[in-house]
Short mmCIF file of C-alpha atoms and ligand atoms in Angstrom, two decimals:
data_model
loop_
_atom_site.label_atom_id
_atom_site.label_comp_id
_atom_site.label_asym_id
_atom_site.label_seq_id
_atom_site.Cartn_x
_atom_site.Cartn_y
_atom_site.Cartn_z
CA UNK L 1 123.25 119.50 209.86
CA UNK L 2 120.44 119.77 207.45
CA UNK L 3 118.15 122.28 206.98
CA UNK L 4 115.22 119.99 206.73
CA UNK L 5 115.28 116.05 207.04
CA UNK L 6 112.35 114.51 205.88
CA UNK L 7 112.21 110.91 206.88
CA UNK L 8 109.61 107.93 205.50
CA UNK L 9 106.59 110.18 205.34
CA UNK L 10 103.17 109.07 205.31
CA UNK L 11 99.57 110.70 204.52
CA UNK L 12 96.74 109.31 204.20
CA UNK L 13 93.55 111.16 204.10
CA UNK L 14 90.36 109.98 205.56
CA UNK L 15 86.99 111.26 204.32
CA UNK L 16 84.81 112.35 205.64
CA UNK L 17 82.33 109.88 206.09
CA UNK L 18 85.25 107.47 207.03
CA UNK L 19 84.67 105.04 203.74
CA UNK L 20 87.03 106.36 201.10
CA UNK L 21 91.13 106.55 202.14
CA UNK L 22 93.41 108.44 199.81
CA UNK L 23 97.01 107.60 200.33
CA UNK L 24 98.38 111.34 199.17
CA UNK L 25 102.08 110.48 200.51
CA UNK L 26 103.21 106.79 200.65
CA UNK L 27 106.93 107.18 201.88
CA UNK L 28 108.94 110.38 201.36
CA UNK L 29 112.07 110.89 201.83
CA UNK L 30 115.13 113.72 201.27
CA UNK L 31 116.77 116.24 202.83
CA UNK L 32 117.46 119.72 202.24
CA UNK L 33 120.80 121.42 202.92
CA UNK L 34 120.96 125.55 203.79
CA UNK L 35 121.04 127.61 200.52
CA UNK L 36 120.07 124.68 198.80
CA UNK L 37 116.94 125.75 195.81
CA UNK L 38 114.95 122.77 195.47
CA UNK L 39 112.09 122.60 192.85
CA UNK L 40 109.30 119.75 193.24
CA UNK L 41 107.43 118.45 190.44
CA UNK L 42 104.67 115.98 189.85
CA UNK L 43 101.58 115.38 188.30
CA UNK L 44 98.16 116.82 189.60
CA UNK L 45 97.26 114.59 192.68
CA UNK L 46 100.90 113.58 193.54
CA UNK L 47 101.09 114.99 196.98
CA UNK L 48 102.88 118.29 196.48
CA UNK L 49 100.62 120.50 198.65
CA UNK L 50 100.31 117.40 200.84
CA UNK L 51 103.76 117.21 201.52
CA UNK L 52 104.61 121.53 201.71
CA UNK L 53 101.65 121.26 204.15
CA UNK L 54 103.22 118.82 206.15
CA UNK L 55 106.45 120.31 205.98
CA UNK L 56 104.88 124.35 207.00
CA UNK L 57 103.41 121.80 209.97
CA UNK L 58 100.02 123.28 209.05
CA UNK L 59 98.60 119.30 208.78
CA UNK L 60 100.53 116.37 210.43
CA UNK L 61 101.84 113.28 208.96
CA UNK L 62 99.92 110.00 209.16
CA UNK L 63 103.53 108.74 210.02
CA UNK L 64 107.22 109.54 209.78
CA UNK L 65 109.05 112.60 210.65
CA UNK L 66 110.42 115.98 209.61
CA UNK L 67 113.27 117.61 211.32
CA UNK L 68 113.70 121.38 211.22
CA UNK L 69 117.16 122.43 212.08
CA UNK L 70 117.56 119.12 213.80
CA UNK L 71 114.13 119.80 215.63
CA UNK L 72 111.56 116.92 215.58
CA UNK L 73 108.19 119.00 214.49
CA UNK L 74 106.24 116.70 215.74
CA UNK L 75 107.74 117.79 219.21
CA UNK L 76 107.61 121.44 219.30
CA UNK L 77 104.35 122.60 221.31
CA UNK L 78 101.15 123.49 220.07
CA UNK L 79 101.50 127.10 221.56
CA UNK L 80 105.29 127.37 220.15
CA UNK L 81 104.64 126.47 216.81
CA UNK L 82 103.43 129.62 215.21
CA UNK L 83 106.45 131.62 216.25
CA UNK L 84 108.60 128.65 215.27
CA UNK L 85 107.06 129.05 212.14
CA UNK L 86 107.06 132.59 211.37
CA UNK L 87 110.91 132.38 212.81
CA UNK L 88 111.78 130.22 210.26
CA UNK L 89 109.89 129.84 207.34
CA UNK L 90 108.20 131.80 204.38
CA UNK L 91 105.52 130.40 202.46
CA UNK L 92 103.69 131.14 198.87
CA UNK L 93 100.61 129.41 199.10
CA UNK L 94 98.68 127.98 195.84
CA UNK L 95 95.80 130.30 196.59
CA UNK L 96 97.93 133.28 198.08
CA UNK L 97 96.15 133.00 201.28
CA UNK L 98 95.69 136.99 201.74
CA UNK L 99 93.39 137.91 204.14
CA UNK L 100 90.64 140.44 202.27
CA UNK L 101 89.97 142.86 204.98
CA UNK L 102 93.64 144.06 204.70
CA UNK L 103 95.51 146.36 202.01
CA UNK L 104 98.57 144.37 200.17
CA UNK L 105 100.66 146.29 202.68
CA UNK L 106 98.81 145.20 205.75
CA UNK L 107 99.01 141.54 204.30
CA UNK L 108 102.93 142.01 204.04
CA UNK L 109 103.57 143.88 207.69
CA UNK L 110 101.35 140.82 208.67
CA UNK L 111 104.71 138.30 210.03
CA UNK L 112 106.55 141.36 211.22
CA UNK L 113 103.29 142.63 212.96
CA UNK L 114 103.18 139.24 214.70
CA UNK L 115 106.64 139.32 215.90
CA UNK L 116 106.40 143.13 217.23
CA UNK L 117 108.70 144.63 214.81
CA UNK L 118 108.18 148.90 214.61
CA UNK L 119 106.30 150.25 211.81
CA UNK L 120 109.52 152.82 210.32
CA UNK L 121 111.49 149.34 210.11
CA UNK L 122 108.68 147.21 208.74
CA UNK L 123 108.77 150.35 206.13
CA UNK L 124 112.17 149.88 205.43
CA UNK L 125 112.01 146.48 204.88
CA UNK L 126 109.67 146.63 202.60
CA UNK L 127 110.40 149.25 200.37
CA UNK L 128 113.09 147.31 198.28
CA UNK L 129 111.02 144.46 197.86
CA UNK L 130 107.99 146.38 196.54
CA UNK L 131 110.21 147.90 194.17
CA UNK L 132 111.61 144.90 192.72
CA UNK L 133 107.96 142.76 192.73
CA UNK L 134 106.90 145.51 191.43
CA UNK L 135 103.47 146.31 193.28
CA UNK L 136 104.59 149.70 194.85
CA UNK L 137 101.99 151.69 193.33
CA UNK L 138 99.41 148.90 195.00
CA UNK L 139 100.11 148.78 198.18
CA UNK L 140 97.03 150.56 199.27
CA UNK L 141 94.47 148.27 197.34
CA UNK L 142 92.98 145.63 198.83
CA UNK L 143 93.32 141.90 197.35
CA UNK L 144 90.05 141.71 195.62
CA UNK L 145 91.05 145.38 193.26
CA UNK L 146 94.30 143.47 192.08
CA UNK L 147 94.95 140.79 189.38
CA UNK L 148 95.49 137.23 190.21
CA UNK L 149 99.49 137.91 189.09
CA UNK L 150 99.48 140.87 191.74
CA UNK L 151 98.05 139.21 194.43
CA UNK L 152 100.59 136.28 193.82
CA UNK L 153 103.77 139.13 194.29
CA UNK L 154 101.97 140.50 197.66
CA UNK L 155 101.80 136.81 198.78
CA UNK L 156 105.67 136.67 197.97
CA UNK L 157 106.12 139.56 199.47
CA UNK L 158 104.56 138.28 202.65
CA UNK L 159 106.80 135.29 202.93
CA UNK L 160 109.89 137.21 202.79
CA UNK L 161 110.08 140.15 204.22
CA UNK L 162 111.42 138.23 207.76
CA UNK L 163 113.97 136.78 205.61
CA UNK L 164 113.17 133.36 207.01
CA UNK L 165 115.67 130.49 206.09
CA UNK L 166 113.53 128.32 204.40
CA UNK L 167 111.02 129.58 201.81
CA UNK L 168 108.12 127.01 200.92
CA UNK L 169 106.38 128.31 197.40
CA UNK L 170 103.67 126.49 196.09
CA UNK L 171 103.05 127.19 192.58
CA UNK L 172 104.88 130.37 192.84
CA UNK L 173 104.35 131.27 189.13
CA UNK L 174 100.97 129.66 188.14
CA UNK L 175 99.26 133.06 188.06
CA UNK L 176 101.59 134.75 186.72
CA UNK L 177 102.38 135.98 182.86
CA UNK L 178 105.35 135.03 181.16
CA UNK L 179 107.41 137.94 182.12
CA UNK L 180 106.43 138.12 185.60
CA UNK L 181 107.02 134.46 186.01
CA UNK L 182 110.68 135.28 184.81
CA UNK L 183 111.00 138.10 187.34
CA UNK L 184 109.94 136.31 190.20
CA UNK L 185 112.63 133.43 189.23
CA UNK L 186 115.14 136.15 188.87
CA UNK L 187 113.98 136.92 192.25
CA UNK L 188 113.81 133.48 193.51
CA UNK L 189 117.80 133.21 192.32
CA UNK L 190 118.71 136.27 194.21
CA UNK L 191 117.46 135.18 197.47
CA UNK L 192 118.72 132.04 197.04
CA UNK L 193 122.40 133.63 196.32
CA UNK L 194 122.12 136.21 199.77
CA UNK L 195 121.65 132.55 201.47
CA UNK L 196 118.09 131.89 202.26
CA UNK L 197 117.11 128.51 201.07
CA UNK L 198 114.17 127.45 198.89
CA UNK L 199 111.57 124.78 198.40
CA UNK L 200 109.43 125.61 195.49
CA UNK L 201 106.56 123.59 193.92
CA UNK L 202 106.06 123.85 190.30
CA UNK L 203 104.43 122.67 187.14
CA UNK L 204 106.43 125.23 185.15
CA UNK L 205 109.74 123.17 183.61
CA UNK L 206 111.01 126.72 183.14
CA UNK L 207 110.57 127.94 186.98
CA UNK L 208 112.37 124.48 187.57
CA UNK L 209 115.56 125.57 185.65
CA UNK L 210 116.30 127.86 187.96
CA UNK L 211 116.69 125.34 190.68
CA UNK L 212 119.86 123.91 191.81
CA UNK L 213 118.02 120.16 192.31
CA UNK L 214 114.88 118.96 191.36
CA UNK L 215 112.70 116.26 192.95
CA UNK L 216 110.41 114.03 191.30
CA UNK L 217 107.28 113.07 192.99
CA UNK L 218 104.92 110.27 191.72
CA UNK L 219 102.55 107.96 193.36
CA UNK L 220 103.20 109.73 196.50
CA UNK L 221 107.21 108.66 196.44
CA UNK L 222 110.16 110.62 195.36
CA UNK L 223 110.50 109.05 192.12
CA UNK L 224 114.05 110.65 190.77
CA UNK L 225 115.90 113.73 191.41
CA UNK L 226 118.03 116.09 189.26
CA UNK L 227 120.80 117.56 190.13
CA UNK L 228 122.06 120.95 188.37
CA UNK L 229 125.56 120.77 188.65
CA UNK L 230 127.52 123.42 185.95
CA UNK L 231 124.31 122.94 183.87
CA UNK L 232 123.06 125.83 182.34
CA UNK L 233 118.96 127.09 182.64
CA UNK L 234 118.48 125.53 179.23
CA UNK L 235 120.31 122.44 179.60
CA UNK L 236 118.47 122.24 182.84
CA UNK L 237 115.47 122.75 181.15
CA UNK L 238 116.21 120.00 178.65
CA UNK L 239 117.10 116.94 181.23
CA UNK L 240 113.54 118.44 183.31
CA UNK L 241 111.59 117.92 180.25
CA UNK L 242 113.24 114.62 179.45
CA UNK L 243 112.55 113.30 182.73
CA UNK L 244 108.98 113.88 182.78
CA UNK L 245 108.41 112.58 179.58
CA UNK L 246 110.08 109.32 181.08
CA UNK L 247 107.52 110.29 184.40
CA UNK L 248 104.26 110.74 182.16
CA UNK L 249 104.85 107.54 180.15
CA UNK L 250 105.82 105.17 183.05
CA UNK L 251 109.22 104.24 183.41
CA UNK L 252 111.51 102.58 185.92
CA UNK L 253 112.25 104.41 188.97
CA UNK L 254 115.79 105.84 189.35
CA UNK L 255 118.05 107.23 191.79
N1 ATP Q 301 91.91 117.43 202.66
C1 ATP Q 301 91.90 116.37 201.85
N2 ATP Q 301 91.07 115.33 202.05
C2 ATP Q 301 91.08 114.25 201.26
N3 ATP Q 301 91.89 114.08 200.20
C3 ATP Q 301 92.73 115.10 199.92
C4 ATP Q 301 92.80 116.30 200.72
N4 ATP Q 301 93.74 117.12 200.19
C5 ATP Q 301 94.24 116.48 199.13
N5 ATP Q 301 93.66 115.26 198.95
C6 ATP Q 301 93.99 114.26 197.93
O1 ATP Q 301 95.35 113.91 198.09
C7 ATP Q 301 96.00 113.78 196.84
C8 ATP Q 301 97.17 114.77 196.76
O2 ATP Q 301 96.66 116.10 196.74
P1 ATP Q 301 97.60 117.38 196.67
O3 ATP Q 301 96.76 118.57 196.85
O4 ATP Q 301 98.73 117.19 197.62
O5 ATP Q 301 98.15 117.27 195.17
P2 ATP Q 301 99.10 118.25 194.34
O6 ATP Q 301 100.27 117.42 193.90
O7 ATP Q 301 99.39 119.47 195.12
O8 ATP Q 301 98.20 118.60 193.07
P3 ATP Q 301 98.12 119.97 192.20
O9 ATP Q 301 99.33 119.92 191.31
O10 ATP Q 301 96.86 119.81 191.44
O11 ATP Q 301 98.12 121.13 193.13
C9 ATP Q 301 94.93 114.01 195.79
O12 ATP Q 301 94.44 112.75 195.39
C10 ATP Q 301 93.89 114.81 196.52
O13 ATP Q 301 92.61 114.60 195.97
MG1 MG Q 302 98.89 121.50 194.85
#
């Protein structure tokens, strides 16, 4: 069974004053296997947070479905959902999403805290993770005294320190410096190899290497996908860049 079946989904956005109608998602479709790492890429506007949104089940399709381990989202109950979530997924938001009242720690312990776990184990959990994001010595600061590239490792933190099956990153690496972007893609990989499966959003064609498949989003379809195969991170990197040159200039859609 797949991890997540996405099936012929649909957004369209109203505004508010009910004149304007953006279609963000015309039909999606694709499925994602366990310990499959799948990057997403597509221009500004394409429907990338649209569609991770849809897929955390923080905003609902206009129509079509998404299956988590076989379950119909649509279907699990209002009251269930947040512990279905925090049961099974991780998620990097765009703009971190840390709360400010809270140290980086707090903001980490946060999806443990939730699910009752003690504090010596949420200690324990943590303590390898800090060491390899490297934010250790920050743990006691609060978002706003930490850099934008900081706040971005707390956030990954956050999403997995339950270990959750399915990571959703958005933009994992847009705050982050060249060497820190590497790291957290070293990262990424590492997870991905213990089993835990990833769905990452990215403009970065390097970040994208590191992915097993890439999908291609454009006008709110999936325009192409990649897969890796025995590629290497630069030949990756070269058939990415390739295809969104095709992507950018218009281009018939492939398979
Ligand atoms: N809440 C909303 N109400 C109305 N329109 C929206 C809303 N959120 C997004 N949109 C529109 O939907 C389209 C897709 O937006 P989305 O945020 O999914 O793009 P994106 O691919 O994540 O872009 P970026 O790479 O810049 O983050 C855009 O045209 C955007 O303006
Ligand atoms: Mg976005």
């Amino acid at each position: 069974m797949s991890l997540l079946d996405v099936k012929n989904v649909k957004k369209i956005y109203t505004t508010r004053f009910g004149g304007n109608q953006v279609e963000a998602l015309k039909n999606v479709s694709f499925s994602v296997e366990p310990r499959e790492y799948v990057a997403i890429m597509g221009e500004s506007g394409s429907g990338k947070t649209t569609l991770l949104n849809i897929l955390a089940s923080l905003d609902k399709p206009t129509s079509g479905k998404v299956y988590l381990k076989g379950n119909d989202m649509a279907k699990v109950k209002e009251k269930e959902l947040a512990a279905f979530r925090r049961q099974n997924l991780g998620f990097v938001f765009q703009d971190f999403n840390l709360l400010d009242t809270f140290s980086l720690k707090d903001n980490i312990f946060l999806p443990l805290v939730l699910s009752g776990k003690k504090y010596e184990e949420m200690e324990k959990k943590l303590a390898p993770i800090a060491e390899r994001l490297g934010i250790k010595s920050l743990l006691d600061k609060f978002p706003y005294e930490v850099s934008g590239g900081q706040k971005q490792r707390a956030a990954v933190a956050r999403a997995i320190i339950t270990k959750p099956q399915l990571i959703l990153a958005d933009e994992p690496t847009g705050a982050l410096d060249s060497r820190a972007a590497d790291e957290l893609m070293n990262l990424f990989s590492v997870i991905n190899n213990d089993g835990q499966t990833i769905l990452m959003v990215t403009h970065s064609v390097k970040a994208a290497s590191n992915a097993k498949r890439v999908l291609f989003i454009k006008d709110g379809e999936v325009f192409h996908q990649l897969y890796r195969g025995n590629l290497t991170n630069e030949q990756m990197y070269q058939k990415i860049a390739d295809t969104l040159t095709v992507l950018t200039t218009g281009g018939e859609r492939g398979e």
